[in-house]
PDB file of C-alpha atoms in Angstrom:
ATOM      1  CA  UNK A  14     -11.032 130.358 -70.018  1.00  0.00           C
ATOM      2  CA  UNK A  15     -12.727 130.068 -73.133  1.00  0.00           C
ATOM      3  CA  UNK A  16     -12.060 126.933 -73.350  1.00  0.00           C
ATOM      4  CA  UNK A  17     -12.807 126.370 -69.573  1.00  0.00           C
ATOM      5  CA  UNK A  18     -16.108 127.493 -69.508  1.00  0.00           C
ATOM      6  CA  UNK A  19     -16.620 124.904 -73.520  1.00  0.00           C
ATOM      7  CA  UNK A  20     -16.395 122.758 -70.808  1.00  0.00           C
ATOM      8  CA  UNK A  21     -18.149 123.488 -68.183  1.00  0.00           C
ATOM      9  CA  UNK A  22     -21.224 124.242 -70.809  1.00  0.00           C
ATOM     10  CA  UNK A  23     -21.197 120.554 -72.287  1.00  0.00           C
ATOM     11  CA  UNK A  24     -21.831 119.760 -68.603  1.00  0.00           C
ATOM     12  CA  UNK A  25     -25.590 120.886 -68.693  1.00  0.00           C
ATOM     13  CA  UNK A  26     -26.297 118.677 -71.716  1.00  0.00           C
ATOM     14  CA  UNK A  27     -24.777 115.654 -70.652  1.00  0.00           C
ATOM     15  CA  UNK A  28     -26.473 114.612 -67.666  1.00  0.00           C
ATOM     16  CA  UNK A  29     -29.485 116.647 -66.879  1.00  0.00           C
ATOM     17  CA  UNK A  30     -31.402 117.080 -62.626  1.00  0.00           C
ATOM     18  CA  UNK A  31     -34.463 114.754 -62.779  1.00  0.00           C
ATOM     19  CA  UNK A  32     -37.871 116.248 -62.411  1.00  0.00           C
ATOM     20  CA  UNK A  33     -39.596 117.445 -58.944  1.00  0.00           C
ATOM     21  CA  UNK A  34     -36.546 117.143 -56.799  1.00  0.00           C
ATOM     22  CA  UNK A  35     -37.742 119.379 -53.441  1.00  0.00           C
ATOM     23  CA  UNK A  36     -35.169 122.001 -52.157  1.00  0.00           C
ATOM     24  CA  UNK A  37     -35.080 124.066 -49.317  1.00  0.00           C
ATOM     25  CA  UNK A  38     -32.886 126.905 -50.033  1.00  0.00           C
ATOM     26  CA  UNK A  39     -31.045 128.971 -47.641  1.00  0.00           C
ATOM     27  CA  UNK A  40     -27.356 131.684 -47.618  1.00  0.00           C
ATOM     28  CA  UNK A  41     -24.732 131.858 -45.418  1.00  0.00           C
ATOM     29  CA  UNK A  42     -22.919 135.033 -43.747  1.00  0.00           C
ATOM     30  CA  UNK A  43     -25.758 137.562 -43.253  1.00  0.00           C
ATOM     31  CA  UNK A  44     -25.867 140.496 -42.696  1.00  0.00           C
ATOM     32  CA  UNK A  45     -22.197 141.037 -45.804  1.00  0.00           C
ATOM     33  CA  UNK A  46     -20.585 138.166 -47.666  1.00  0.00           C
ATOM     34  CA  UNK A  47     -17.402 139.427 -49.793  1.00  0.00           C
ATOM     35  CA  UNK A  48     -16.539 141.454 -51.529  1.00  0.00           C
ATOM     36  CA  UNK A  49     -19.860 144.526 -52.210  1.00  0.00           C
ATOM     37  CA  UNK A  50     -18.807 145.813 -55.330  1.00  0.00           C
ATOM     38  CA  UNK A  51     -18.889 149.814 -56.722  1.00  0.00           C
ATOM     39  CA  UNK A  52     -22.644 151.238 -56.809  1.00  0.00           C
ATOM     40  CA  UNK A  53     -24.467 149.118 -54.830  1.00  0.00           C
ATOM     41  CA  UNK A  54     -24.915 147.968 -50.843  1.00  0.00           C
ATOM     42  CA  UNK A  55     -25.701 145.241 -48.523  1.00  0.00           C
ATOM     43  CA  UNK A  56     -28.789 145.863 -48.922  1.00  0.00           C
ATOM     44  CA  UNK A  57     -29.595 146.544 -52.327  1.00  0.00           C
ATOM     45  CA  UNK A  58     -27.856 143.201 -52.721  1.00  0.00           C
ATOM     46  CA  UNK A  59     -30.957 141.172 -50.008  1.00  0.00           C
ATOM     47  CA  UNK A  60     -33.090 143.382 -51.231  1.00  0.00           C
ATOM     48  CA  UNK A  61     -32.849 141.446 -54.764  1.00  0.00           C
ATOM     49  CA  UNK A  62     -32.514 138.299 -53.494  1.00  0.00           C
ATOM     50  CA  UNK A  63     -35.592 138.910 -51.190  1.00  0.00           C
ATOM     51  CA  UNK A  64     -37.920 139.661 -53.998  1.00  0.00           C
ATOM     52  CA  UNK A  65     -36.367 137.306 -56.616  1.00  0.00           C
ATOM     53  CA  UNK A  66     -37.872 134.204 -53.965  1.00  0.00           C
ATOM     54  CA  UNK A  67     -40.546 136.019 -53.093  1.00  0.00           C
ATOM     55  CA  UNK A  68     -41.517 135.911 -57.615  1.00  0.00           C
ATOM     56  CA  UNK A  69     -40.431 132.276 -57.082  1.00  0.00           C
ATOM     57  CA  UNK A  70     -42.880 131.358 -53.814  1.00  0.00           C
ATOM     58  CA  UNK A  71     -39.631 129.893 -52.657  1.00  0.00           C
ATOM     59  CA  UNK A  72     -41.242 129.972 -48.894  1.00  0.00           C
ATOM     60  CA  UNK A  73     -39.563 131.752 -46.122  1.00  0.00           C
ATOM     61  CA  UNK A  74     -35.771 131.559 -46.551  1.00  0.00           C
ATOM     62  CA  UNK A  75     -33.518 131.485 -43.082  1.00  0.00           C
ATOM     63  CA  UNK A  76     -30.640 133.816 -43.358  1.00  0.00           C
ATOM     64  CA  UNK A  77     -27.666 132.102 -41.201  1.00  0.00           C
ATOM     65  CA  UNK A  78     -26.272 135.576 -39.339  1.00  0.00           C
ATOM     66  CA  UNK A  79     -22.969 136.442 -39.016  1.00  0.00           C
ATOM     67  CA  UNK A  80     -22.790 139.319 -36.094  1.00  0.00           C
ATOM     68  CA  UNK A  81     -19.730 140.816 -36.118  1.00  0.00           C
ATOM     69  CA  UNK A  82     -20.079 141.667 -39.580  1.00  0.00           C
ATOM     70  CA  UNK A  83     -22.773 144.461 -37.646  1.00  0.00           C
ATOM     71  CA  UNK A  84     -20.125 145.968 -36.393  1.00  0.00           C
ATOM     72  CA  UNK A  85     -17.049 145.614 -39.085  1.00  0.00           C
ATOM     73  CA  UNK A  86     -19.754 145.865 -41.224  1.00  0.00           C
ATOM     74  CA  UNK A  87     -22.246 148.719 -39.488  1.00  0.00           C
ATOM     75  CA  UNK A  88     -24.472 149.791 -42.489  1.00  0.00           C
ATOM     76  CA  UNK A  89     -25.082 146.616 -43.754  1.00  0.00           C
ATOM     77  CA  UNK A  90     -27.256 146.237 -39.967  1.00  0.00           C
ATOM     78  CA  UNK A  91     -30.500 146.716 -42.071  1.00  0.00           C
ATOM     79  CA  UNK A  92     -30.423 143.807 -44.346  1.00  0.00           C
ATOM     80  CA  UNK A  93     -31.513 141.520 -40.782  1.00  0.00           C
ATOM     81  CA  UNK A  94     -34.992 143.878 -40.500  1.00  0.00           C
ATOM     82  CA  UNK A  95     -34.941 143.602 -43.679  1.00  0.00           C
ATOM     83  CA  UNK A  96     -34.929 139.783 -44.005  1.00  0.00           C
ATOM     84  CA  UNK A  97     -37.057 139.804 -41.206  1.00  0.00           C
ATOM     85  CA  UNK A  98     -39.770 141.862 -42.116  1.00  0.00           C
ATOM     86  CA  UNK A  99     -39.627 139.487 -46.001  1.00  0.00           C
ATOM     87  CA  UNK A 100     -41.063 136.622 -43.343  1.00  0.00           C
ATOM     88  CA  UNK A 101     -37.783 134.942 -43.667  1.00  0.00           C
ATOM     89  CA  UNK A 102     -36.591 133.281 -40.318  1.00  0.00           C
ATOM     90  CA  UNK A 103     -32.885 134.092 -38.459  1.00  0.00           C
ATOM     91  CA  UNK A 104     -30.471 131.133 -37.141  1.00  0.00           C
ATOM     92  CA  UNK A 105     -27.123 131.074 -36.090  1.00  0.00           C
ATOM     93  CA  UNK A 106     -23.459 130.579 -38.092  1.00  0.00           C
ATOM     94  CA  UNK A 107     -21.673 131.861 -34.895  1.00  0.00           C
ATOM     95  CA  UNK A 108     -20.378 135.485 -34.052  1.00  0.00           C
ATOM     96  CA  UNK A 109     -17.817 135.359 -36.346  1.00  0.00           C
ATOM     97  CA  UNK A 110     -17.528 132.561 -38.793  1.00  0.00           C
ATOM     98  CA  UNK A 111     -15.570 130.413 -36.679  1.00  0.00           C
ATOM     99  CA  UNK A 112     -14.223 127.443 -37.542  1.00  0.00           C
ATOM    100  CA  UNK A 113     -13.930 124.227 -35.266  1.00  0.00           C
ATOM    101  CA  UNK A 114     -11.612 123.140 -36.817  1.00  0.00           C
ATOM    102  CA  UNK A 115      -8.798 125.401 -36.351  1.00  0.00           C
ATOM    103  CA  UNK A 116     -10.238 126.504 -32.466  1.00  0.00           C
ATOM    104  CA  UNK A 117     -11.160 124.312 -29.383  1.00  0.00           C
ATOM    105  CA  UNK A 118     -14.622 123.442 -28.555  1.00  0.00           C
ATOM    106  CA  UNK A 119     -14.473 125.942 -25.932  1.00  0.00           C
ATOM    107  CA  UNK A 120     -13.900 128.819 -27.732  1.00  0.00           C
ATOM    108  CA  UNK A 121     -16.343 127.517 -30.811  1.00  0.00           C
ATOM    109  CA  UNK A 122     -19.081 126.939 -27.947  1.00  0.00           C
ATOM    110  CA  UNK A 123     -18.469 130.251 -26.937  1.00  0.00           C
ATOM    111  CA  UNK A 124     -17.555 132.671 -30.341  1.00  0.00           C
ATOM    112  CA  UNK A 125     -21.699 130.064 -31.078  1.00  0.00           C
ATOM    113  CA  UNK A 126     -23.031 131.594 -27.878  1.00  0.00           C
ATOM    114  CA  UNK A 127     -21.785 135.746 -28.408  1.00  0.00           C
ATOM    115  CA  UNK A 128     -23.759 135.022 -32.010  1.00  0.00           C
ATOM    116  CA  UNK A 129     -27.115 134.431 -30.625  1.00  0.00           C
ATOM    117  CA  UNK A 130     -27.476 138.685 -28.963  1.00  0.00           C
ATOM    118  CA  UNK A 131     -27.843 139.709 -33.518  1.00  0.00           C
ATOM    119  CA  UNK A 132     -30.206 137.008 -33.916  1.00  0.00           C
ATOM    120  CA  UNK A 133     -33.218 136.008 -30.875  1.00  0.00           C
ATOM    121  CA  UNK A 134     -33.719 139.940 -30.734  1.00  0.00           C
ATOM    122  CA  UNK A 135     -35.412 139.702 -34.364  1.00  0.00           C
ATOM    123  CA  UNK A 136     -37.383 136.163 -34.327  1.00  0.00           C
ATOM    124  CA  UNK A 137     -39.317 137.351 -30.632  1.00  0.00           C
ATOM    125  CA  UNK A 138     -41.586 133.607 -30.374  1.00  0.00           C
ATOM    126  CA  UNK A 139     -39.545 131.195 -33.190  1.00  0.00           C
ATOM    127  CA  UNK A 140     -37.001 128.690 -32.703  1.00  0.00           C
ATOM    128  CA  UNK A 141     -34.202 130.265 -33.837  1.00  0.00           C
ATOM    129  CA  UNK A 142     -32.378 126.990 -32.573  1.00  0.00           C
ATOM    130  CA  UNK A 143     -30.571 126.143 -36.245  1.00  0.00           C
ATOM    131  CA  UNK A 144     -26.824 126.716 -36.097  1.00  0.00           C
ATOM    132  CA  UNK A 145     -25.223 126.156 -40.108  1.00  0.00           C
ATOM    133  CA  UNK A 146     -21.159 125.049 -38.879  1.00  0.00           C
ATOM    134  CA  UNK A 147     -18.531 127.958 -41.257  1.00  0.00           C
ATOM    135  CA  UNK A 148     -16.706 126.418 -43.992  1.00  0.00           C
ATOM    136  CA  UNK A 149     -18.674 123.420 -43.088  1.00  0.00           C
ATOM    137  CA  UNK A 150     -16.321 122.191 -40.513  1.00  0.00           C
ATOM    138  CA  UNK A 151     -17.768 119.334 -37.273  1.00  0.00           C
ATOM    139  CA  UNK A 152     -14.576 119.122 -36.161  1.00  0.00           C
ATOM    140  CA  UNK A 153     -10.825 118.057 -36.980  1.00  0.00           C
ATOM    141  CA  UNK A 154     -10.927 115.141 -34.896  1.00  0.00           C
ATOM    142  CA  UNK A 155     -14.151 112.556 -33.192  1.00  0.00           C
ATOM    143  CA  UNK A 156     -13.224 113.807 -30.048  1.00  0.00           C
ATOM    144  CA  UNK A 157     -14.409 117.610 -30.957  1.00  0.00           C
ATOM    145  CA  UNK A 158     -16.431 116.480 -33.786  1.00  0.00           C
ATOM    146  CA  UNK A 159     -18.787 114.170 -30.151  1.00  0.00           C
ATOM    147  CA  UNK A 160     -18.248 117.456 -27.943  1.00  0.00           C
ATOM    148  CA  UNK A 161     -19.582 119.947 -30.861  1.00  0.00           C
ATOM    149  CA  UNK A 162     -23.145 118.320 -30.814  1.00  0.00           C
ATOM    150  CA  UNK A 163     -23.189 117.413 -27.605  1.00  0.00           C
ATOM    151  CA  UNK A 164     -23.595 121.527 -26.897  1.00  0.00           C
ATOM    152  CA  UNK A 165     -25.184 121.825 -29.803  1.00  0.00           C
ATOM    153  CA  UNK A 166     -27.900 119.098 -28.032  1.00  0.00           C
ATOM    154  CA  UNK A 167     -27.737 120.849 -24.744  1.00  0.00           C
ATOM    155  CA  UNK A 168     -28.388 124.422 -26.480  1.00  0.00           C
ATOM    156  CA  UNK A 169     -31.265 123.129 -28.399  1.00  0.00           C
ATOM    157  CA  UNK A 170     -30.004 123.043 -31.682  1.00  0.00           C
ATOM    158  CA  UNK A 171     -30.762 121.087 -34.696  1.00  0.00           C
ATOM    159  CA  UNK A 172     -27.369 120.891 -37.010  1.00  0.00           C
ATOM    160  CA  UNK A 173     -28.178 122.650 -41.128  1.00  0.00           C
ATOM    161  CA  UNK A 174     -26.593 120.045 -42.698  1.00  0.00           C
ATOM    162  CA  UNK A 175     -25.313 120.640 -46.802  1.00  0.00           C
ATOM    163  CA  UNK A 176     -26.632 118.571 -49.220  1.00  0.00           C
ATOM    164  CA  UNK A 177     -26.271 120.949 -52.420  1.00  0.00           C
ATOM    165  CA  UNK A 178     -23.901 123.786 -53.826  1.00  0.00           C
ATOM    166  CA  UNK A 179     -22.208 124.251 -56.092  1.00  0.00           C
ATOM    167  CA  UNK A 180     -19.615 127.302 -54.323  1.00  0.00           C
ATOM    168  CA  UNK A 181     -21.442 130.172 -55.480  1.00  0.00           C
ATOM    169  CA  UNK A 182     -18.872 131.300 -52.870  1.00  0.00           C
ATOM    170  CA  UNK A 183     -16.851 132.202 -55.878  1.00  0.00           C
ATOM    171  CA  UNK A 184     -18.446 134.837 -58.087  1.00  0.00           C
ATOM    172  CA  UNK A 185     -18.646 137.685 -55.638  1.00  0.00           C
ATOM    173  CA  UNK A 186     -14.918 138.942 -55.422  1.00  0.00           C
ATOM    174  CA  UNK A 187     -13.934 137.788 -58.625  1.00  0.00           C
ATOM    175  CA  UNK A 188     -17.430 139.747 -59.714  1.00  0.00           C
ATOM    176  CA  UNK A 189     -16.481 143.287 -57.690  1.00  0.00           C
ATOM    177  CA  UNK A 190     -13.199 142.954 -59.089  1.00  0.00           C
ATOM    178  CA  UNK A 191     -14.681 143.012 -62.863  1.00  0.00           C
ATOM    179  CA  UNK A 192     -17.076 145.047 -62.018  1.00  0.00           C
ATOM    180  CA  UNK A 193     -14.096 147.873 -61.174  1.00  0.00           C
ATOM    181  CA  UNK A 194     -12.329 147.183 -63.976  1.00  0.00           C
ATOM    182  CA  UNK A 195     -15.692 147.508 -67.055  1.00  0.00           C
ATOM    183  CA  UNK A 196     -14.815 144.164 -67.431  1.00  0.00           C
ATOM    184  CA  UNK A 197     -18.392 143.222 -68.756  1.00  0.00           C
ATOM    185  CA  UNK A 198     -17.363 140.361 -71.647  1.00  0.00           C
ATOM    186  CA  UNK A 199     -15.667 138.380 -68.176  1.00  0.00           C
ATOM    187  CA  UNK A 200     -19.121 139.396 -66.594  1.00  0.00           C
ATOM    188  CA  UNK A 201     -21.041 137.579 -69.132  1.00  0.00           C
ATOM    189  CA  UNK A 202     -18.892 134.809 -69.450  1.00  0.00           C
ATOM    190  CA  UNK A 203     -18.397 134.536 -65.122  1.00  0.00           C
ATOM    191  CA  UNK A 204     -22.898 134.511 -65.581  1.00  0.00           C
ATOM    192  CA  UNK A 205     -22.677 131.265 -68.313  1.00  0.00           C
ATOM    193  CA  UNK A 206     -20.390 129.574 -66.102  1.00  0.00           C
ATOM    194  CA  UNK A 207     -22.888 130.135 -62.633  1.00  0.00           C
ATOM    195  CA  UNK A 208     -25.392 128.889 -64.502  1.00  0.00           C
ATOM    196  CA  UNK A 209     -23.855 126.595 -66.184  1.00  0.00           C
ATOM    197  CA  UNK A 210     -22.566 125.228 -62.697  1.00  0.00           C
ATOM    198  CA  UNK A 211     -25.409 125.060 -60.363  1.00  0.00           C
ATOM    199  CA  UNK A 212     -27.696 122.846 -63.332  1.00  0.00           C
ATOM    200  CA  UNK A 213     -24.543 120.363 -63.903  1.00  0.00           C
ATOM    201  CA  UNK A 214     -24.978 119.940 -59.507  1.00  0.00           C
ATOM    202  CA  UNK A 215     -28.417 119.637 -60.027  1.00  0.00           C
ATOM    203  CA  UNK A 216     -27.490 116.004 -62.279  1.00  0.00           C
ATOM    204  CA  UNK A 217     -25.241 115.451 -59.674  1.00  0.00           C
ATOM    205  CA  UNK A 218     -26.621 115.466 -56.093  1.00  0.00           C
ATOM    206  CA  UNK A 219     -29.456 113.502 -58.237  1.00  0.00           C
ATOM    207  CA  UNK A 220     -26.859 111.191 -58.591  1.00  0.00           C
ATOM    208  CA  UNK A 221     -25.164 110.354 -55.522  1.00  0.00           C
ATOM    209  CA  UNK A 222     -28.186 110.242 -53.815  1.00  0.00           C
ATOM    210  CA  UNK A 223     -29.618 106.893 -56.430  1.00  0.00           C
ATOM    211  CA  UNK A 224     -27.101 105.943 -55.773  1.00  0.00           C
ATOM    212  CA  UNK A 225     -27.022 105.490 -51.828  1.00  0.00           C
ATOM    213  CA  UNK A 226     -30.629 104.861 -51.751  1.00  0.00           C
ATOM    214  CA  UNK A 227     -32.530 105.186 -55.191  1.00  0.00           C
ATOM    215  CA  UNK A 228     -34.544 108.108 -54.613  1.00  0.00           C
ATOM    216  CA  UNK A 229     -33.738 111.885 -54.732  1.00  0.00           C
ATOM    217  CA  UNK A 230     -33.173 113.191 -49.871  1.00  0.00           C
ATOM    218  CA  UNK A 231     -34.985 116.231 -50.316  1.00  0.00           C
ATOM    219  CA  UNK A 232     -31.319 118.259 -50.275  1.00  0.00           C
ATOM    220  CA  UNK A 233     -30.588 120.964 -48.107  1.00  0.00           C
ATOM    221  CA  UNK A 234     -28.749 124.298 -51.115  1.00  0.00           C
ATOM    222  CA  UNK A 235     -26.101 126.024 -50.012  1.00  0.00           C
ATOM    223  CA  UNK A 236     -26.054 129.774 -51.171  1.00  0.00           C
ATOM    224  CA  UNK A 237     -23.969 132.812 -49.793  1.00  0.00           C
ATOM    225  CA  UNK A 238     -25.603 136.487 -49.457  1.00  0.00           C
ATOM    226  CA  UNK A 239     -23.250 137.961 -52.239  1.00  0.00           C
ATOM    227  CA  UNK A 240     -24.122 139.728 -55.047  1.00  0.00           C
ATOM    228  CA  UNK A 241     -23.146 138.208 -57.842  1.00  0.00           C
ATOM    229  CA  UNK A 242     -25.921 135.303 -56.011  1.00  0.00           C
ATOM    230  CA  UNK A 243     -28.398 138.366 -56.011  1.00  0.00           C
ATOM    231  CA  UNK A 244     -26.913 139.437 -60.088  1.00  0.00           C
ATOM    232  CA  UNK A 245     -28.413 135.772 -61.436  1.00  0.00           C
ATOM    233  CA  UNK A 246     -30.686 134.936 -58.490  1.00  0.00           C
ATOM    234  CA  UNK A 247     -33.614 135.439 -60.172  1.00  0.00           C
ATOM    235  CA  UNK A 248     -31.660 133.073 -63.338  1.00  0.00           C
ATOM    236  CA  UNK A 249     -30.966 130.197 -61.046  1.00  0.00           C
ATOM    237  CA  UNK A 250     -34.358 130.655 -59.864  1.00  0.00           C
ATOM    238  CA  UNK A 251     -35.670 130.586 -63.351  1.00  0.00           C
ATOM    239  CA  UNK A 252     -33.104 127.590 -64.316  1.00  0.00           C
ATOM    240  CA  UNK A 253     -35.213 125.746 -61.599  1.00  0.00           C
ATOM    241  CA  UNK A 254     -38.035 126.029 -62.646  1.00  0.00           C
ATOM    242  CA  UNK A 255     -37.281 124.819 -65.949  1.00  0.00           C
ATOM    243  CA  UNK A 256     -35.749 121.308 -64.709  1.00  0.00           C
ATOM    244  CA  UNK A 257     -38.951 120.774 -62.407  1.00  0.00           C
ATOM    245  CA  UNK A 258     -37.234 121.706 -58.560  1.00  0.00           C
ATOM    246  CA  UNK A 259     -39.942 122.508 -55.825  1.00  0.00           C
ATOM    247  CA  UNK A 260     -39.134 124.054 -52.421  1.00  0.00           C
ATOM    248  CA  UNK A 261     -39.889 123.212 -48.971  1.00  0.00           C
ATOM    249  CA  UNK A 262     -38.690 124.734 -45.915  1.00  0.00           C
ATOM    250  CA  UNK A 263     -35.492 123.871 -43.758  1.00  0.00           C
ATOM    251  CA  UNK A 264     -37.944 122.602 -40.687  1.00  0.00           C
ATOM    252  CA  UNK A 265     -39.774 120.524 -43.819  1.00  0.00           C
ATOM    253  CA  UNK A 266     -36.476 118.998 -45.714  1.00  0.00           C
ATOM    254  CA  UNK A 267     -34.788 117.461 -42.841  1.00  0.00           C
ATOM    255  CA  UNK A 268     -37.169 115.834 -41.521  1.00  0.00           C
ATOM    256  CA  UNK A 269     -36.122 113.523 -44.578  1.00  0.00           C
ATOM    257  CA  UNK A 270     -34.718 109.975 -42.347  1.00  0.00           C
ATOM    258  CA  UNK A 271     -30.951 111.250 -44.096  1.00  0.00           C
ATOM    259  CA  UNK A 272     -30.984 114.003 -41.685  1.00  0.00           C
ATOM    260  CA  UNK A 273     -32.350 112.560 -38.507  1.00  0.00           C
ATOM    261  CA  UNK A 274     -28.937 112.772 -36.687  1.00  0.00           C
ATOM    262  CA  UNK A 275     -28.334 116.539 -37.693  1.00  0.00           C
ATOM    263  CA  UNK A 276     -31.810 117.002 -37.181  1.00  0.00           C
ATOM    264  CA  UNK A 277     -31.481 115.364 -32.891  1.00  0.00           C
ATOM    265  CA  UNK A 278     -26.985 116.030 -32.530  1.00  0.00           C
ATOM    266  CA  UNK A 279     -28.369 113.349 -29.159  1.00  0.00           C
ATOM    267  CA  UNK A 280     -27.887 110.508 -31.679  1.00  0.00           C
ATOM    268  CA  UNK A 281     -25.024 108.934 -32.834  1.00  0.00           C
ATOM    269  CA  UNK A 282     -23.136 110.929 -35.829  1.00  0.00           C
ATOM    270  CA  UNK A 283     -23.421 110.435 -39.470  1.00  0.00           C
ATOM    271  CA  UNK A 284     -22.883 111.104 -42.418  1.00  0.00           C
ATOM    272  CA  UNK A 285     -23.654 115.225 -42.803  1.00  0.00           C
ATOM    273  CA  UNK A 286     -23.221 114.852 -46.131  1.00  0.00           C
ATOM    274  CA  UNK A 287     -24.212 112.394 -50.074  1.00  0.00           C
ATOM    275  CA  UNK A 288     -19.941 112.451 -50.662  1.00  0.00           C
ATOM    276  CA  UNK A 289     -19.657 111.109 -47.073  1.00  0.00           C
ATOM    277  CA  UNK A 290     -22.009 108.281 -47.026  1.00  0.00           C
ATOM    278  CA  UNK A 291     -20.606 107.317 -50.402  1.00  0.00           C
ATOM    279  CA  UNK A 292     -17.514 106.571 -48.430  1.00  0.00           C
ATOM    280  CA  UNK A 293     -19.070 105.495 -45.770  1.00  0.00           C
ATOM    281  CA  UNK A 294     -20.631 102.893 -47.772  1.00  0.00           C
ATOM    282  CA  UNK A 295     -16.810 102.594 -49.591  1.00  0.00           C
ATOM    283  CA  UNK A 296     -18.556 103.656 -52.907  1.00  0.00           C
ATOM    284  CA  UNK A 297     -16.076 105.035 -55.036  1.00  0.00           C
ATOM    285  CA  UNK A 298     -17.613 108.192 -57.232  1.00  0.00           C
ATOM    286  CA  UNK A 299     -16.086 111.299 -59.261  1.00  0.00           C
ATOM    287  CA  UNK A 300     -16.425 114.222 -57.226  1.00  0.00           C
ATOM    288  CA  UNK A 301     -17.922 117.419 -58.112  1.00  0.00           C
ATOM    289  CA  UNK A 302     -15.564 119.753 -60.353  1.00  0.00           C
ATOM    290  CA  UNK A 303     -15.108 123.036 -57.763  1.00  0.00           C
ATOM    291  CA  UNK A 304     -13.003 124.850 -59.852  1.00  0.00           C
ATOM    292  CA  UNK A 305     -15.185 126.164 -63.262  1.00  0.00           C
ATOM    293  CA  UNK A 306     -13.023 128.895 -64.105  1.00  0.00           C
ATOM    294  CA  UNK A 307     -10.228 130.369 -62.367  1.00  0.00           C
ATOM    295  CA  UNK A 308     -12.166 132.600 -60.111  1.00  0.00           C
ATOM    296  CA  UNK A 309      -8.631 134.051 -57.881  1.00  0.00           C
ATOM    297  CA  UNK A 310      -6.994 135.169 -60.850  1.00  0.00           C
ATOM    298  CA  UNK A 311     -10.557 136.492 -62.697  1.00  0.00           C
ATOM    299  CA  UNK A 312     -10.290 140.354 -63.408  1.00  0.00           C
ATOM    300  CA  UNK A 313      -7.099 141.767 -61.728  1.00  0.00           C
TER     301      UNK A 313
END
């Protein structure tokens, strides 16, 4: 583990990100995500994240909802009201976090519509018709992809694309196990690796955007409403501050021309992220390292 951490730590200094990157932060899997560590609640996790976002003046941050969680994890239900009381908007992540790649378009479309019941009553008077594809899966065939876009266009949805991630979800289950084992040393290693991965992702996506456009696009960051995210959010936002990051709402970020086909699903599809855009141009690049720690075996 030490060797893995040291290798990751070198990335922190190897390629600093450019100043003045603009990011729209978004959170998936409201009201509950991943394992719940002993001694905390879903509401406490959400409250910590909201407090950190408020303190950093991020502006409104979208939370993408899986309505099924209200049934299979009833104590998490107040999270949605807490999010709205903070002045932050909600949007659709389908009812059951259904992958379009693993289901028919009809099944996925029905699941998407079913998810609206948890959102619409809390977003009265506001346009909440943003869809984040679960697993970022947009269809395993071109026909399915086009069918899903036609469905979204018919129902007035815009697509909440993702153009920045450091796979924060990987930390949350491991963290819950480490809390149960009171393994503070591993938690400390995870904390350092989390910040290293976040910092390296700034440089990574900046470099991809510069290759494509000679500029930084407005980025949309994917995060998850997990316990380790809550633990690290103040330090993550402090890191972003030192790197010159500023924040903007999802709606404003997706006015960037890169997102035109996501903002209007009636348009012909275009690459949904920077990696896809480079591949479409036939440009080779070194993929981002997504496994900075052996998450599946930590604290087992």
